[in-house]
PDB file of C-alpha atoms in Angstrom:
ATOM      1  CA  MET A   1      -1.329  43.567  -6.159  1.00  0.00           C
ATOM      2  CA  ASN A   2      -0.906  47.284  -7.169  1.00  0.00           C
ATOM      3  CA  LEU A   3       2.481  47.711  -6.852  1.00  0.00           C
ATOM      4  CA  VAL A   4       4.815  50.562  -7.720  1.00  0.00           C
ATOM      5  CA  LEU A   5       8.600  49.142  -7.823  1.00  0.00           C
ATOM      6  CA  LEU A   6      11.331  52.189  -7.428  1.00  0.00           C
ATOM      7  CA  GLY A   7      15.288  52.417  -7.670  1.00  0.00           C
ATOM      8  CA  ALA A   8      17.541  54.356  -9.836  1.00  0.00           C
ATOM      9  CA  PRO A   9      17.865  53.091 -13.943  1.00  0.00           C
ATOM     10  CA  GLY A  10      19.216  49.695 -13.403  1.00  0.00           C
ATOM     11  CA  ALA A  11      18.991  49.107 -10.212  1.00  0.00           C
ATOM     12  CA  GLY A  12      16.867  45.515 -12.020  1.00  0.00           C
ATOM     13  CA  LYS A  13      13.102  46.777 -11.077  1.00  0.00           C
ATOM     14  CA  GLY A  14      12.880  44.979 -15.005  1.00  0.00           C
ATOM     15  CA  THR A  15      13.366  41.718 -13.676  1.00  0.00           C
ATOM     16  CA  VAL A  16      11.918  41.925 -10.406  1.00  0.00           C
ATOM     17  CA  ALA A  17       8.767  42.790 -12.302  1.00  0.00           C
ATOM     18  CA  GLN A  18       9.157  39.991 -14.664  1.00  0.00           C
ATOM     19  CA  GLU A  19       8.914  37.996 -11.385  1.00  0.00           C
ATOM     20  CA  LEU A  20       6.361  38.697 -10.256  1.00  0.00           C
ATOM     21  CA  VAL A  21       4.458  38.404 -13.650  1.00  0.00           C
ATOM     22  CA  ALA A  22       5.485  35.262 -14.382  1.00  0.00           C
ATOM     23  CA  GLU A  23       4.541  34.143 -11.150  1.00  0.00           C
ATOM     24  CA  PHE A  24       1.377  35.727 -10.127  1.00  0.00           C
ATOM     25  CA  GLY A  25      -0.475  36.894 -13.151  1.00  0.00           C
ATOM     26  CA  VAL A  26      -0.405  40.627 -13.041  1.00  0.00           C
ATOM     27  CA  ALA A  27      -0.124  43.155 -15.807  1.00  0.00           C
ATOM     28  CA  HIS A  28       3.827  44.600 -15.881  1.00  0.00           C
ATOM     29  CA  ILE A  29       3.655  48.279 -16.752  1.00  0.00           C
ATOM     30  CA  SER A  30       6.878  49.843 -17.950  1.00  0.00           C
ATOM     31  CA  THR A  31       6.906  53.588 -19.350  1.00  0.00           C
ATOM     32  CA  GLY A  32      10.277  52.752 -20.697  1.00  0.00           C
ATOM     33  CA  ASP A  33       8.422  49.924 -22.835  1.00  0.00           C
ATOM     34  CA  LEU A  34       5.595  52.228 -23.304  1.00  0.00           C
ATOM     35  CA  LEU A  35       7.830  54.851 -24.405  1.00  0.00           C
ATOM     36  CA  ARG A  36       9.855  52.868 -26.472  1.00  0.00           C
ATOM     37  CA  ALA A  37       7.053  51.049 -28.660  1.00  0.00           C
ATOM     38  CA  ALA A  38       5.526  54.592 -29.258  1.00  0.00           C
ATOM     39  CA  VAL A  39       8.994  55.926 -30.256  1.00  0.00           C
ATOM     40  CA  LYS A  40       9.396  52.596 -32.805  1.00  0.00           C
ATOM     41  CA  GLY A  41       5.779  53.411 -33.668  1.00  0.00           C
ATOM     42  CA  GLY A  42       6.704  56.421 -34.414  1.00  0.00           C
ATOM     43  CA  THR A  43       3.516  58.298 -33.594  1.00  0.00           C
ATOM     44  CA  GLU A  44       3.559  62.237 -32.514  1.00  0.00           C
ATOM     45  CA  LEU A  45       3.653  61.005 -28.460  1.00  0.00           C
ATOM     46  CA  GLY A  46       7.116  58.849 -29.422  1.00  0.00           C
ATOM     47  CA  ILE A  47       8.088  61.503 -31.588  1.00  0.00           C
ATOM     48  CA  GLN A  48       8.189  63.907 -28.345  1.00  0.00           C
ATOM     49  CA  ALA A  49       9.789  61.588 -26.119  1.00  0.00           C
ATOM     50  CA  LYS A  50      12.753  59.923 -28.206  1.00  0.00           C
ATOM     51  CA  LYS A  51      14.405  63.876 -28.225  1.00  0.00           C
ATOM     52  CA  TYR A  52      14.145  63.360 -23.850  1.00  0.00           C
ATOM     53  CA  MET A  53      15.165  60.008 -24.051  1.00  0.00           C
ATOM     54  CA  ASP A  54      18.208  59.874 -26.310  1.00  0.00           C
ATOM     55  CA  ALA A  55      19.407  62.997 -24.125  1.00  0.00           C
ATOM     56  CA  GLY A  56      18.761  60.762 -20.725  1.00  0.00           C
ATOM     57  CA  GLU A  57      16.458  63.473 -19.648  1.00  0.00           C
ATOM     58  CA  LEU A  58      12.714  62.522 -17.933  1.00  0.00           C
ATOM     59  CA  VAL A  59      10.018  62.302 -20.415  1.00  0.00           C
ATOM     60  CA  PRO A  60       7.656  65.464 -19.448  1.00  0.00           C
ATOM     61  CA  ASP A  61       5.065  64.714 -16.838  1.00  0.00           C
ATOM     62  CA  GLN A  62       1.564  65.078 -18.898  1.00  0.00           C
ATOM     63  CA  LEU A  63       2.900  62.904 -22.127  1.00  0.00           C
ATOM     64  CA  VAL A  64       4.069  59.756 -19.633  1.00  0.00           C
ATOM     65  CA  ILE A  65       1.220  59.882 -17.873  1.00  0.00           C
ATOM     66  CA  ASP A  66      -1.337  59.687 -20.426  1.00  0.00           C
ATOM     67  CA  LEU A  67       0.013  56.794 -21.475  1.00  0.00           C
ATOM     68  CA  VAL A  68      -0.354  55.547 -18.476  1.00  0.00           C
ATOM     69  CA  LYS A  69      -3.799  56.297 -17.700  1.00  0.00           C
ATOM     70  CA  GLU A  70      -4.949  53.723 -20.959  1.00  0.00           C
ATOM     71  CA  ARG A  71      -2.545  51.334 -19.936  1.00  0.00           C
ATOM     72  CA  LEU A  72      -4.091  51.040 -16.881  1.00  0.00           C
ATOM     73  CA  ALA A  73      -7.851  50.988 -18.438  1.00  0.00           C
ATOM     74  CA  ALA A  74      -6.308  47.196 -20.337  1.00  0.00           C
ATOM     75  CA  ASP A  75      -8.057  44.229 -19.486  1.00  0.00           C
ATOM     76  CA  ASP A  76      -4.769  42.912 -18.104  1.00  0.00           C
ATOM     77  CA  ALA A  77      -4.930  45.357 -15.260  1.00  0.00           C
ATOM     78  CA  GLN A  78      -7.387  44.458 -13.366  1.00  0.00           C
ATOM     79  CA  GLN A  79      -6.465  42.071 -11.539  1.00  0.00           C
ATOM     80  CA  GLY A  80      -3.426  43.384 -10.638  1.00  0.00           C
ATOM     81  CA  PHE A  81      -0.203  45.859 -11.867  1.00  0.00           C
ATOM     82  CA  ILE A  82       3.150  47.175 -11.294  1.00  0.00           C
ATOM     83  CA  LEU A  83       4.119  50.210 -12.299  1.00  0.00           C
ATOM     84  CA  ASP A  84       7.641  50.502 -13.151  1.00  0.00           C
ATOM     85  CA  GLY A  85       9.235  53.652 -13.646  1.00  0.00           C
ATOM     86  CA  PHE A  86       6.484  55.437 -12.990  1.00  0.00           C
ATOM     87  CA  PRO A  87       5.890  57.438 -11.210  1.00  0.00           C
ATOM     88  CA  ARG A  88       9.081  58.887 -11.694  1.00  0.00           C
ATOM     89  CA  ASN A  89       8.248  62.250  -9.225  1.00  0.00           C
ATOM     90  CA  THR A  90       6.042  63.595  -6.385  1.00  0.00           C
ATOM     91  CA  ALA A  91       3.982  65.379  -9.013  1.00  0.00           C
ATOM     92  CA  GLN A  92       3.441  62.492 -10.889  1.00  0.00           C
ATOM     93  CA  ALA A  93       2.538  60.071  -7.719  1.00  0.00           C
ATOM     94  CA  VAL A  94      -0.421  62.609  -6.779  1.00  0.00           C
ATOM     95  CA  THR A  95      -1.773  62.326  -9.728  1.00  0.00           C
ATOM     96  CA  LEU A  96      -1.596  58.555 -10.163  1.00  0.00           C
ATOM     97  CA  ASP A  97      -3.270  58.484  -6.863  1.00  0.00           C
ATOM     98  CA  SER A  98      -6.000  61.140  -8.159  1.00  0.00           C
ATOM     99  CA  LYS A  99      -6.161  58.641 -10.892  1.00  0.00           C
ATOM    100  CA  LEU A 100      -6.646  55.725  -9.448  1.00  0.00           C
ATOM    101  CA  SER A 101      -8.642  57.004  -6.840  1.00  0.00           C
ATOM    102  CA  ALA A 102     -11.040  57.940  -9.539  1.00  0.00           C
ATOM    103  CA  MET A 103     -10.989  54.272 -10.152  1.00  0.00           C
ATOM    104  CA  GLY A 104     -11.926  52.799  -7.017  1.00  0.00           C
ATOM    105  CA  ARG A 105      -8.404  51.376  -6.992  1.00  0.00           C
ATOM    106  CA  GLU A 106      -5.207  51.997  -4.645  1.00  0.00           C
ATOM    107  CA  ILE A 107      -1.251  51.494  -4.238  1.00  0.00           C
ATOM    108  CA  ASP A 108      -0.294  48.174  -2.013  1.00  0.00           C
ATOM    109  CA  CYS A 109       2.722  49.128  -1.673  1.00  0.00           C
ATOM    110  CA  ALA A 110       6.184  51.071  -3.052  1.00  0.00           C
ATOM    111  CA  LEU A 111       9.010  48.776  -3.349  1.00  0.00           C
ATOM    112  CA  LEU A 112      12.196  50.186  -3.424  1.00  0.00           C
ATOM    113  CA  VAL A 113      15.059  48.468  -5.247  1.00  0.00           C
ATOM    114  CA  ASP A 114      18.659  49.643  -3.470  1.00  0.00           C
ATOM    115  CA  VAL A 115      21.826  49.403  -5.539  1.00  0.00           C
ATOM    116  CA  ALA A 116      24.597  51.629  -5.302  1.00  0.00           C
ATOM    117  CA  PRO A 117      25.447  54.474  -7.987  1.00  0.00           C
ATOM    118  CA  GLU A 118      29.070  53.350  -8.689  1.00  0.00           C
ATOM    119  CA  VAL A 119      27.519  49.264  -9.472  1.00  0.00           C
ATOM    120  CA  ILE A 120      24.835  50.775 -11.373  1.00  0.00           C
ATOM    121  CA  ILE A 121      27.442  52.591 -14.107  1.00  0.00           C
ATOM    122  CA  ASP A 122      28.972  49.345 -14.543  1.00  0.00           C
ATOM    123  CA  ARG A 123      25.724  47.267 -14.738  1.00  0.00           C
ATOM    124  CA  LEU A 124      24.278  49.384 -17.455  1.00  0.00           C
ATOM    125  CA  SER A 125      27.162  50.220 -19.502  1.00  0.00           C
ATOM    126  CA  SER A 126      27.586  46.374 -20.127  1.00  0.00           C
ATOM    127  CA  ARG A 127      24.079  46.121 -21.178  1.00  0.00           C
ATOM    128  CA  ARG A 128      23.327  44.917 -24.506  1.00  0.00           C
ATOM    129  CA  THR A 129      19.934  44.826 -26.396  1.00  0.00           C
ATOM    130  CA  CYS A 130      18.818  43.009 -29.458  1.00  0.00           C
ATOM    131  CA  ARG A 131      17.632  45.314 -32.170  1.00  0.00           C
ATOM    132  CA  ALA A 132      14.876  42.411 -33.246  1.00  0.00           C
ATOM    133  CA  CYS A 133      13.101  41.368 -30.611  1.00  0.00           C
ATOM    134  CA  GLY A 134      14.464  43.353 -27.667  1.00  0.00           C
ATOM    135  CA  TYR A 135      16.112  40.932 -25.568  1.00  0.00           C
ATOM    136  CA  THR A 136      18.619  42.497 -23.119  1.00  0.00           C
ATOM    137  CA  GLY A 137      21.861  40.609 -22.706  1.00  0.00           C
ATOM    138  CA  THR A 138      25.844  41.804 -22.545  1.00  0.00           C
ATOM    139  CA  ALA A 139      28.805  42.577 -23.697  1.00  0.00           C
ATOM    140  CA  ALA A 140      29.197  38.977 -23.771  1.00  0.00           C
ATOM    141  CA  ASP A 141      26.349  38.538 -26.495  1.00  0.00           C
ATOM    142  CA  ALA A 142      28.034  38.954 -29.824  1.00  0.00           C
ATOM    143  CA  THR A 143      24.120  37.919 -31.200  1.00  0.00           C
ATOM    144  CA  CYS A 144      21.204  37.057 -29.313  1.00  0.00           C
ATOM    145  CA  PRO A 145      20.848  34.211 -27.505  1.00  0.00           C
ATOM    146  CA  LYS A 146      16.759  34.280 -28.404  1.00  0.00           C
ATOM    147  CA  CYS A 147      16.833  35.332 -31.860  1.00  0.00           C
ATOM    148  CA  ALA A 148      20.246  35.007 -33.533  1.00  0.00           C
ATOM    149  CA  GLY A 149      19.890  38.709 -34.193  1.00  0.00           C
ATOM    150  CA  GLU A 150      22.205  41.951 -33.927  1.00  0.00           C
ATOM    151  CA  MET A 151      23.100  43.109 -30.381  1.00  0.00           C
ATOM    152  CA  TYR A 152      23.747  46.702 -29.749  1.00  0.00           C
ATOM    153  CA  GLN A 153      24.562  49.662 -26.984  1.00  0.00           C
ATOM    154  CA  ARG A 154      21.445  51.603 -26.490  1.00  0.00           C
ATOM    155  CA  ASP A 155      22.443  55.080 -26.558  1.00  0.00           C
ATOM    156  CA  ASP A 156      20.896  55.353 -23.294  1.00  0.00           C
ATOM    157  CA  ASP A 157      23.570  52.878 -21.542  1.00  0.00           C
ATOM    158  CA  LYS A 158      26.376  54.653 -22.598  1.00  0.00           C
ATOM    159  CA  PRO A 159      28.488  55.734 -19.575  1.00  0.00           C
ATOM    160  CA  GLU A 160      28.026  59.390 -19.728  1.00  0.00           C
ATOM    161  CA  THR A 161      23.912  58.980 -20.596  1.00  0.00           C
ATOM    162  CA  ILE A 162      23.763  56.812 -17.072  1.00  0.00           C
ATOM    163  CA  LYS A 163      25.505  59.466 -14.753  1.00  0.00           C
ATOM    164  CA  ASN A 164      23.084  62.087 -16.269  1.00  0.00           C
ATOM    165  CA  ARG A 165      19.872  59.717 -15.671  1.00  0.00           C
ATOM    166  CA  LEU A 166      21.692  58.953 -12.110  1.00  0.00           C
ATOM    167  CA  ASP A 167      21.716  62.885 -11.662  1.00  0.00           C
ATOM    168  CA  VAL A 168      18.090  63.123 -12.750  1.00  0.00           C
ATOM    169  CA  TYR A 169      17.015  60.474 -10.690  1.00  0.00           C
ATOM    170  CA  GLU A 170      18.988  61.821  -7.458  1.00  0.00           C
ATOM    171  CA  LYS A 171      16.974  65.318  -8.489  1.00  0.00           C
ATOM    172  CA  SER A 172      13.447  63.836  -9.341  1.00  0.00           C
ATOM    173  CA  THR A 173      12.838  60.927  -8.295  1.00  0.00           C
ATOM    174  CA  SER A 174      14.557  59.805  -5.028  1.00  0.00           C
ATOM    175  CA  PRO A 175      12.136  62.279  -3.491  1.00  0.00           C
ATOM    176  CA  LEU A 176       9.594  59.643  -4.068  1.00  0.00           C
ATOM    177  CA  VAL A 177      11.030  57.043  -1.230  1.00  0.00           C
ATOM    178  CA  ASP A 178      10.162  59.741   1.975  1.00  0.00           C
ATOM    179  CA  TYR A 179       6.628  60.376  -0.585  1.00  0.00           C
ATOM    180  CA  TYR A 180       5.675  56.447   0.041  1.00  0.00           C
ATOM    181  CA  ARG A 181       7.266  56.487   3.207  1.00  0.00           C
ATOM    182  CA  GLY A 182       4.843  59.043   4.683  1.00  0.00           C
ATOM    183  CA  GLN A 183       2.364  56.651   3.807  1.00  0.00           C
ATOM    184  CA  GLY A 184       3.537  53.673   5.358  1.00  0.00           C
ATOM    185  CA  LEU A 185       4.038  52.233   1.932  1.00  0.00           C
ATOM    186  CA  LEU A 186       7.122  51.529   1.790  1.00  0.00           C
ATOM    187  CA  LYS A 187       9.167  48.267   1.431  1.00  0.00           C
ATOM    188  CA  SER A 188      13.203  48.173   0.209  1.00  0.00           C
ATOM    189  CA  VAL A 189      15.422  45.047  -0.816  1.00  0.00           C
ATOM    190  CA  ASN A 190      18.817  45.392  -1.075  1.00  0.00           C
ATOM    191  CA  GLY A 191      19.643  45.311  -5.027  1.00  0.00           C
ATOM    192  CA  ASP A 192      23.102  43.464  -4.926  1.00  0.00           C
ATOM    193  CA  GLN A 193      22.553  40.655  -4.775  1.00  0.00           C
ATOM    194  CA  ALA A 194      22.477  37.295  -6.859  1.00  0.00           C
ATOM    195  CA  ARG A 195      19.088  37.474  -8.629  1.00  0.00           C
ATOM    196  CA  GLU A 196      17.533  34.523  -7.087  1.00  0.00           C
ATOM    197  CA  THR A 197      18.248  36.303  -3.668  1.00  0.00           C
ATOM    198  CA  VAL A 198      16.859  39.469  -4.813  1.00  0.00           C
ATOM    199  CA  TYR A 199      13.651  37.857  -5.261  1.00  0.00           C
ATOM    200  CA  GLY A 200      13.156  36.398  -2.320  1.00  0.00           C
ATOM    201  CA  ASP A 201      13.678  39.142  -0.610  1.00  0.00           C
ATOM    202  CA  VAL A 202      10.895  40.682  -2.866  1.00  0.00           C
ATOM    203  CA  LYS A 203       8.581  38.200  -1.957  1.00  0.00           C
ATOM    204  CA  GLU A 204       8.992  38.362   1.498  1.00  0.00           C
ATOM    205  CA  ALA A 205       8.806  41.773   1.857  1.00  0.00           C
ATOM    206  CA  LEU A 206       5.497  42.248   0.038  1.00  0.00           C
ATOM    207  CA  GLY A 207       3.921  38.877   1.987  1.00  0.00           C
ATOM    208  CA  LEU A 208       3.932  36.654  -0.424  1.00  0.00           C
TER     209      LEU A 208
END
């Protein structure tokens, strides 16, 4: 299973990926997680990426491609992978196809988790993240249910930044839907349903 997950920020791609990883053991490659780790580690890439992320803008292609290439070469990605948050535009998709081809690999499916923008704004603006362990919860979580750490609202989960992220997504990333449809690789599920229902639809779409 070599899968590209598509959908706007907050559509639920990360949740779908976690469930697929838990059941099928493939590598979950989230560019958001890779970038946040680089920022937290204070690497040169992380410092460059932070100014874009804080403004809700896309990190430049070359920075992301370098991170993803390195991750795809890791041992745990050899049996299959789920790309979450990459590619973000058709230029990155073409580059990804080229890099994978050179590695003797290819994308099996591009899965779109489809959710209306107004649902996403409401969903993300109520999201809270644990400073200590990274657990994602809601505004109802006074402390982290996993480690009792402090919960906070990430800068990119504030309503004004979310609107900017959705605008950027619409301009840059939504053409990927047409790109993968043209390759005959696109499948789509409705992400505005109960978690179990969405995952059931995902497995059906992927033939699992």
